[in-house]
mmCIF file of C-alpha atoms in Angstrom:
data_model
loop_
_atom_site.group_PDB
_atom_site.id
_atom_site.type_symbol
_atom_site.label_atom_id
_atom_site.label_comp_id
_atom_site.label_asym_id
_atom_site.label_seq_id
_atom_site.Cartn_x
_atom_site.Cartn_y
_atom_site.Cartn_z
ATOM 1 C CA MET A 30 -26.024 -93.221 -53.653
ATOM 2 C CA LEU A 31 -26.053 -95.658 -49.966
ATOM 3 C CA ARG A 32 -24.065 -98.399 -50.940
ATOM 4 C CA HIS A 33 -20.926 -96.799 -51.205
ATOM 5 C CA LEU A 34 -18.871 -95.538 -48.257
ATOM 6 C CA GLY A 35 -15.399 -94.084 -47.277
ATOM 7 C CA GLU A 36 -12.880 -93.823 -50.129
ATOM 8 C CA LYS A 37 -15.925 -96.260 -52.707
ATOM 9 C CA ARG A 38 -17.457 -92.403 -52.054
ATOM 10 C CA SER A 39 -17.654 -89.904 -54.951
ATOM 11 C CA PHE A 40 -18.740 -86.760 -55.238
ATOM 12 C CA SER A 41 -21.308 -87.731 -57.883
ATOM 13 C CA HIS A 42 -22.919 -90.130 -54.959
ATOM 14 C CA ASN A 43 -23.162 -86.949 -52.363
ATOM 15 C CA LEU A 44 -24.074 -85.017 -54.955
ATOM 16 C CA ARG A 45 -27.200 -87.147 -55.564
ATOM 17 C CA LEU A 46 -28.139 -87.874 -52.282
ATOM 18 C CA ALA A 47 -27.929 -84.159 -51.322
ATOM 19 C CA VAL A 48 -30.634 -83.371 -54.097
ATOM 20 C CA LEU A 49 -32.542 -85.819 -52.734
ATOM 21 C CA LEU A 50 -32.741 -86.251 -49.131
ATOM 22 C CA CYS A 51 -32.682 -82.534 -48.783
ATOM 23 C CA LEU A 52 -35.219 -81.834 -50.723
ATOM 24 C CA ASN A 53 -37.549 -83.969 -48.633
ATOM 25 C CA ALA A 54 -35.954 -82.465 -45.824
ATOM 26 C CA GLY A 55 -37.087 -79.081 -46.914
ATOM 27 C CA PHE A 56 -40.708 -80.282 -47.997
ATOM 28 C CA VAL A 57 -40.943 -81.692 -44.143
ATOM 29 C CA ASN A 58 -40.208 -78.619 -42.539
ATOM 30 C CA ALA A 59 -42.323 -76.162 -44.841
ATOM 31 C CA ALA A 60 -45.390 -77.986 -44.859
ATOM 32 C CA GLY A 61 -45.019 -79.411 -41.156
ATOM 33 C CA PHE A 62 -44.533 -75.649 -40.195
ATOM 34 C CA ILE A 63 -47.638 -74.881 -41.969
ATOM 35 C CA ALA A 64 -49.356 -77.757 -40.741
ATOM 36 C CA PHE A 65 -48.430 -76.931 -36.878
ATOM 37 C CA ALA A 66 -46.361 -73.909 -36.626
ATOM 38 C CA VAL A 67 -43.693 -76.024 -35.346
ATOM 39 C CA LEU A 68 -40.197 -76.412 -37.042
ATOM 40 C CA THR A 69 -39.900 -79.743 -38.267
ATOM 41 C CA THR A 70 -36.563 -80.592 -39.613
ATOM 42 C CA ASN A 71 -33.863 -79.104 -37.119
ATOM 43 C CA VAL A 72 -33.498 -78.417 -33.245
ATOM 44 C CA THR A 73 -31.358 -74.826 -33.138
ATOM 45 C CA GLY A 74 -34.734 -72.938 -33.214
ATOM 46 C CA HIS A 75 -36.653 -75.176 -30.680
ATOM 47 C CA ALA A 76 -33.575 -75.132 -27.915
ATOM 48 C CA ALA A 77 -33.801 -71.010 -27.823
ATOM 49 C CA LEU A 78 -37.738 -71.740 -27.388
ATOM 50 C CA LEU A 79 -36.873 -74.273 -24.668
ATOM 51 C CA ALA A 80 -34.876 -70.920 -22.660
ATOM 52 C CA VAL A 81 -37.524 -68.638 -23.695
ATOM 53 C CA ASN A 82 -40.318 -70.862 -22.186
ATOM 54 C CA LEU A 83 -37.978 -71.470 -19.027
ATOM 55 C CA ALA A 84 -37.425 -68.265 -18.307
ATOM 56 C CA LYS A 85 -41.004 -67.466 -18.398
ATOM 57 C CA THR A 86 -41.165 -70.664 -16.171
ATOM 58 C CA ASP A 87 -43.844 -71.831 -18.519
ATOM 59 C CA LEU A 88 -43.203 -75.112 -17.685
ATOM 60 C CA ARG A 89 -45.794 -77.160 -19.816
ATOM 61 C CA ALA A 90 -44.396 -75.309 -23.037
ATOM 62 C CA ALA A 91 -41.253 -75.999 -21.722
ATOM 63 C CA GLY A 92 -41.890 -80.373 -21.504
ATOM 64 C CA VAL A 93 -43.397 -79.910 -24.747
ATOM 65 C CA VAL A 94 -40.408 -78.421 -26.876
ATOM 66 C CA THR A 95 -38.085 -80.616 -24.415
ATOM 67 C CA LEU A 96 -40.005 -83.963 -25.912
ATOM 68 C CA TRP A 97 -39.345 -82.758 -29.291
ATOM 69 C CA LEU A 98 -35.176 -81.896 -28.713
ATOM 70 C CA THR A 99 -35.529 -86.079 -26.895
ATOM 71 C CA LEU A 100 -37.451 -87.143 -30.052
ATOM 72 C CA PHE A 101 -34.966 -85.745 -32.039
ATOM 73 C CA LEU A 102 -31.948 -86.990 -30.458
ATOM 74 C CA PHE A 103 -33.679 -90.429 -30.604
ATOM 75 C CA GLY A 104 -34.184 -90.633 -34.214
ATOM 76 C CA ALA A 105 -30.535 -89.743 -34.946
ATOM 77 C CA PHE A 106 -29.278 -91.822 -31.483
ATOM 78 C CA ALA A 107 -32.026 -95.188 -33.290
ATOM 79 C CA SER A 108 -30.637 -94.590 -37.016
ATOM 80 C CA SER A 109 -27.228 -94.157 -36.105
ATOM 81 C CA TRP A 110 -26.985 -97.129 -34.002
ATOM 82 C CA TYR A 111 -29.004 -99.653 -36.142
ATOM 83 C CA ILE A 112 -26.696 -99.060 -39.107
ATOM 84 C CA GLY A 113 -23.524 -99.229 -36.725
ATOM 85 C CA ARG A 114 -24.982 -102.524 -34.889
ATOM 86 C CA ILE A 115 -26.167 -103.914 -38.676
ATOM 87 C CA GLY A 116 -22.910 -102.849 -40.160
ATOM 88 C CA ARG A 117 -22.179 -99.529 -42.389
ATOM 89 C CA ASN A 118 -21.430 -102.036 -45.252
ATOM 90 C CA ARG A 119 -24.101 -104.749 -45.441
ATOM 91 C CA PRO A 120 -26.081 -103.968 -48.096
ATOM 92 C CA PHE A 121 -30.062 -103.217 -46.339
ATOM 93 C CA ALA A 122 -28.454 -101.382 -43.231
ATOM 94 C CA TYR A 123 -29.833 -98.168 -45.031
ATOM 95 C CA THR A 124 -33.349 -100.387 -45.473
ATOM 96 C CA VAL A 125 -34.795 -100.155 -42.067
ATOM 97 C CA PRO A 126 -34.357 -96.287 -41.186
ATOM 98 C CA ILE A 127 -35.756 -95.582 -44.492
ATOM 99 C CA LEU A 128 -38.810 -97.929 -44.309
ATOM 100 C CA PHE A 129 -38.929 -96.450 -40.699
ATOM 101 C CA ILE A 130 -39.010 -92.670 -42.065
ATOM 102 C CA ILE A 131 -41.339 -93.648 -44.486
ATOM 103 C CA ALA A 132 -43.917 -94.991 -42.154
ATOM 104 C CA VAL A 133 -43.985 -91.985 -40.195
ATOM 105 C CA MET A 134 -45.080 -89.818 -43.286
ATOM 106 C CA LEU A 135 -47.226 -92.291 -44.226
ATOM 107 C CA PHE A 136 -48.739 -91.445 -40.448
ATOM 108 C CA VAL A 137 -48.997 -88.590 -40.778
ATOM 109 C CA ALA A 138 -50.698 -87.923 -43.755
ATOM 110 C CA LEU A 139 -53.311 -90.185 -42.203
ATOM 111 C CA ALA A 140 -53.550 -89.004 -39.604
ATOM 112 C CA GLY A 141 -54.146 -85.470 -40.871
ATOM 113 C CA GLY A 142 -57.016 -86.012 -41.682
ATOM 114 C CA SER A 143 -58.494 -85.779 -38.231
ATOM 115 C CA TYR A 144 -56.929 -83.418 -37.358
ATOM 116 C CA ASN A 145 -58.059 -81.079 -35.097
ATOM 117 C CA HIS A 146 -55.165 -78.426 -33.850
ATOM 118 C CA SER A 147 -55.790 -79.337 -30.383
ATOM 119 C CA LEU A 148 -52.100 -79.254 -28.094
ATOM 120 C CA SER A 149 -51.876 -83.023 -27.871
ATOM 121 C CA GLU A 150 -52.111 -83.964 -31.655
ATOM 122 C CA THR A 151 -49.871 -80.907 -32.525
ATOM 123 C CA GLU A 152 -47.708 -82.515 -29.795
ATOM 124 C CA TYR A 153 -47.179 -86.393 -30.960
ATOM 125 C CA LEU A 154 -47.829 -85.379 -35.220
ATOM 126 C CA ALA A 155 -45.091 -82.472 -34.453
ATOM 127 C CA GLY A 156 -43.052 -84.643 -32.582
ATOM 128 C CA SER A 157 -42.689 -87.320 -35.422
ATOM 129 C CA LEU A 158 -41.590 -85.283 -37.946
ATOM 130 C CA LEU A 159 -38.987 -84.195 -36.063
ATOM 131 C CA LEU A 160 -38.114 -87.963 -34.694
ATOM 132 C CA ALA A 161 -38.109 -89.727 -38.545
ATOM 133 C CA MET A 162 -36.004 -85.944 -39.744
ATOM 134 C CA GLY A 163 -33.928 -86.871 -36.622
ATOM 135 C CA MET A 164 -33.227 -90.044 -38.485
ATOM 136 C CA GLN A 165 -32.920 -88.855 -41.648
ATOM 137 C CA ASN A 166 -29.673 -86.959 -40.408
ATOM 138 C CA ALA A 167 -28.073 -89.131 -39.064
ATOM 139 C CA LEU A 168 -28.461 -91.650 -41.813
ATOM 140 C CA VAL A 169 -26.956 -89.093 -44.396
ATOM 141 C CA SER A 170 -23.951 -87.902 -42.119
ATOM 142 C CA VAL A 171 -23.174 -91.810 -41.374
ATOM 143 C CA VAL A 172 -23.548 -92.375 -45.309
ATOM 144 C CA SER A 173 -21.876 -89.149 -46.592
ATOM 145 C CA GLY A 174 -18.991 -89.294 -44.464
ATOM 146 C CA ALA A 175 -20.690 -86.262 -42.314
ATOM 147 C CA VAL A 176 -20.083 -84.116 -45.734
ATOM 148 C CA VAL A 177 -23.769 -83.940 -46.405
ATOM 149 C CA ARG A 178 -26.578 -82.904 -43.749
ATOM 150 C CA THR A 179 -30.391 -82.547 -45.235
ATOM 151 C CA THR A 180 -32.095 -80.846 -42.334
ATOM 152 C CA HIS A 181 -30.481 -77.431 -41.474
ATOM 153 C CA LEU A 182 -28.709 -74.896 -43.318
ATOM 154 C CA THR A 183 -26.867 -73.082 -40.334
ATOM 155 C CA GLY A 184 -23.912 -74.859 -41.085
ATOM 156 C CA MET A 185 -23.952 -74.866 -44.358
ATOM 157 C CA PHE A 186 -24.115 -71.244 -44.731
ATOM 158 C CA THR A 187 -21.216 -71.056 -42.382
ATOM 159 C CA ASP A 188 -18.995 -73.713 -44.472
ATOM 160 C CA LEU A 189 -19.595 -72.176 -47.760
ATOM 161 C CA GLY A 190 -18.960 -68.453 -46.521
ATOM 162 C CA ILE A 191 -15.646 -69.888 -45.502
ATOM 163 C CA ASP A 192 -14.986 -71.533 -47.990
ATOM 164 C CA LEU A 193 -15.719 -68.851 -50.655
ATOM 165 C CA SER A 194 -13.686 -67.005 -48.816
ATOM 166 C CA VAL A 195 -10.636 -69.221 -49.759
ATOM 167 C CA ALA A 196 -11.790 -69.196 -53.554
ATOM 168 C CA VAL A 197 -11.458 -65.471 -53.337
ATOM 169 C CA LEU A 198 -8.209 -65.290 -51.561
ATOM 170 C CA SER A 199 -6.406 -67.932 -53.756
ATOM 171 C CA ARG A 200 -8.903 -67.188 -57.016
ATOM 172 C CA LYS A 201 -5.869 -68.025 -59.287
ATOM 173 C CA ASN A 202 -5.418 -71.487 -57.892
ATOM 174 C CA LEU A 203 -8.308 -72.774 -57.285
ATOM 175 C CA ASN A 204 -8.367 -76.493 -57.255
ATOM 176 C CA ASN A 205 -11.153 -79.499 -57.797
ATOM 177 C CA VAL A 206 -11.494 -80.081 -54.278
ATOM 178 C CA LEU A 207 -12.326 -76.358 -53.116
ATOM 179 C CA LYS A 208 -15.024 -76.177 -56.688
ATOM 180 C CA ARG A 209 -16.258 -79.376 -55.350
ATOM 181 C CA ARG A 210 -16.578 -78.758 -51.641
ATOM 182 C CA ILE A 211 -18.748 -75.020 -53.002
ATOM 183 C CA LEU A 212 -20.884 -77.102 -55.451
ATOM 184 C CA LEU A 213 -22.275 -79.223 -53.125
ATOM 185 C CA LYS A 214 -22.899 -76.815 -50.363
ATOM 186 C CA LEU A 215 -25.265 -74.311 -53.032
ATOM 187 C CA VAL A 216 -26.315 -77.680 -53.811
ATOM 188 C CA ILE A 217 -27.425 -78.206 -50.542
ATOM 189 C CA ILE A 218 -28.514 -75.457 -49.406
ATOM 190 C CA VAL A 219 -30.870 -74.493 -53.226
ATOM 191 C CA SER A 220 -32.543 -78.646 -53.068
ATOM 192 C CA PHE A 221 -33.242 -77.706 -49.329
ATOM 193 C CA LEU A 222 -35.273 -74.056 -50.453
ATOM 194 C CA THR A 223 -36.652 -75.707 -53.589
ATOM 195 C CA GLY A 224 -38.008 -78.430 -51.219
ATOM 196 C CA GLY A 225 -39.603 -76.263 -48.699
ATOM 197 C CA VAL A 226 -41.148 -73.898 -51.746
ATOM 198 C CA ILE A 227 -42.882 -77.671 -53.212
ATOM 199 C CA GLY A 228 -43.626 -78.538 -49.560
ATOM 200 C CA GLY A 229 -45.253 -74.950 -48.752
ATOM 201 C CA VAL A 230 -47.233 -74.808 -52.134
ATOM 202 C CA ALA A 231 -48.451 -78.593 -51.921
ATOM 203 C CA TYR A 232 -49.676 -78.352 -48.297
ATOM 204 C CA LEU A 233 -51.591 -75.013 -49.156
ATOM 205 C CA HIS A 234 -53.414 -76.860 -52.293
ATOM 206 C CA ILE A 235 -53.777 -81.095 -50.574
ATOM 207 C CA GLY A 236 -53.405 -80.838 -47.149
ATOM 208 C CA PHE A 237 -51.771 -83.798 -45.645
ATOM 209 C CA HIS A 238 -51.940 -85.454 -48.613
ATOM 210 C CA ALA A 239 -48.366 -83.502 -49.046
ATOM 211 C CA PHE A 240 -47.018 -85.904 -47.178
ATOM 212 C CA PHE A 241 -47.514 -88.270 -49.553
ATOM 213 C CA VAL A 242 -44.207 -86.884 -51.260
ATOM 214 C CA PRO A 243 -42.004 -87.149 -49.196
ATOM 215 C CA VAL A 244 -42.593 -91.194 -49.296
ATOM 216 C CA GLY A 245 -41.905 -90.827 -53.100
ATOM 217 C CA PHE A 246 -38.751 -88.992 -52.214
ATOM 218 C CA LEU A 247 -37.753 -92.156 -50.067
ATOM 219 C CA LEU A 248 -38.654 -94.738 -51.842
ATOM 220 C CA VAL A 249 -36.177 -93.080 -54.981
ATOM 221 C CA ALA A 250 -33.771 -92.940 -52.296
ATOM 222 C CA LEU A 251 -33.881 -96.582 -50.995
ATOM 223 C CA PHE A 252 -34.380 -98.382 -54.819
ATOM 224 C CA TYR A 253 -32.024 -95.781 -56.711
ATOM 225 C CA ASP A 254 -29.123 -97.829 -56.335
ATOM 226 C CA TYR A 255 -30.721 -101.454 -57.454
ATOM 227 C CA PHE A 256 -32.844 -99.602 -60.034
ATOM 228 C CA ARG A 257 -29.556 -98.352 -61.745
ATOM 229 C CA ILE A 258 -27.820 -101.299 -61.371
ATOM 230 C CA ARG A 259 -30.143 -103.011 -62.876
ATOM 231 C CA ILE A 260 -30.550 -100.907 -66.066
ATOM 232 C CA LYS A 261 -26.610 -100.863 -66.586
ATOM 233 C CA ARG A 262 -26.298 -104.865 -66.625
ATOM 234 C CA ALA A 263 -29.467 -104.446 -68.833
ATOM 235 C CA ILE A 264 -27.971 -102.358 -71.281
ATOM 236 C CA VAL A 265 -24.583 -103.976 -70.874
ATOM 237 C CA HIS A 266 -25.807 -107.468 -71.552
ATOM 238 C CA GLN A 267 -28.339 -106.182 -74.691
ATOM 239 C CA LEU A 268 -24.794 -104.467 -75.883
ATOM 240 C CA HIS A 269 -22.685 -107.691 -75.840
ATOM 241 C CA LYS A 270 -25.959 -109.245 -77.319
ATOM 242 C CA SER A 271 -26.131 -106.966 -80.291
#
C-alpha cells in the first residue's frame, strides 16, 4: 500500500490507501469539529474565514486563521520534503511522517483531558490536527502519484462529476480505466463520510479518547505491507512443506 510507486503501483494499492486514510481524515475532521468548532483537515473554509476576518479588521482572529493555514502548509511541506530527502523508493521513507501524525493524535487525545475551551488551547490543539492532516495529505499524494487525496472532497466531487458525464456520453463504450476512476472517487467520498460518522459518534461518547482511534488506523497503514508480506511468505512456506 505504501511501498509500491509509479508503474509498480496498482489500482488495488490506491483503493486500500484511500479506504484507510480517508476513514482517518473523515474521523479527525468530524471529531475535531465537534471538539473545537474548527475544520481540521482542509483549508478552503479557513481561507474564506481569513478573508471575512480581514474584511471586519479582526486582526486577532485573522492571525489565528493564518496560523492554521500555515501549519497545514508546513505539514505538507515537511512530509514531502522528508520523503524526497530520504528517497521515495526507500522502504522507510513514509515511516517518520506517519509516526509524527500518530504522535499528534496521541498528544490531542491526552491533552484533551485538561482542555478548558480557552482560545489559546483551541488554537494549538486544532492547529496540531491541521499540521498532521497536511502531512497526511501530502504523503498520500506522493505515494499515489496525486491520484488519492484524503482530507478534502471538493476536487473529488468535481472530478467524479466530470467522469460521470464522460461515462454517460460513452455508456456503450465504457473502458476499465474510467470505471476504476469512478470507483476510486466513490470509495474516497464514502470512506471520508463514514469516517466522519464514526468520528462524530466516538467523540460524543468518549470525548478526546476518540483520537486514539486514528492512531489505530495509522498503525494499520504503517504495518499493513509488512504483515501482508509476512503472511504471504508463511502461506507459501507452508504450501511447500505440505
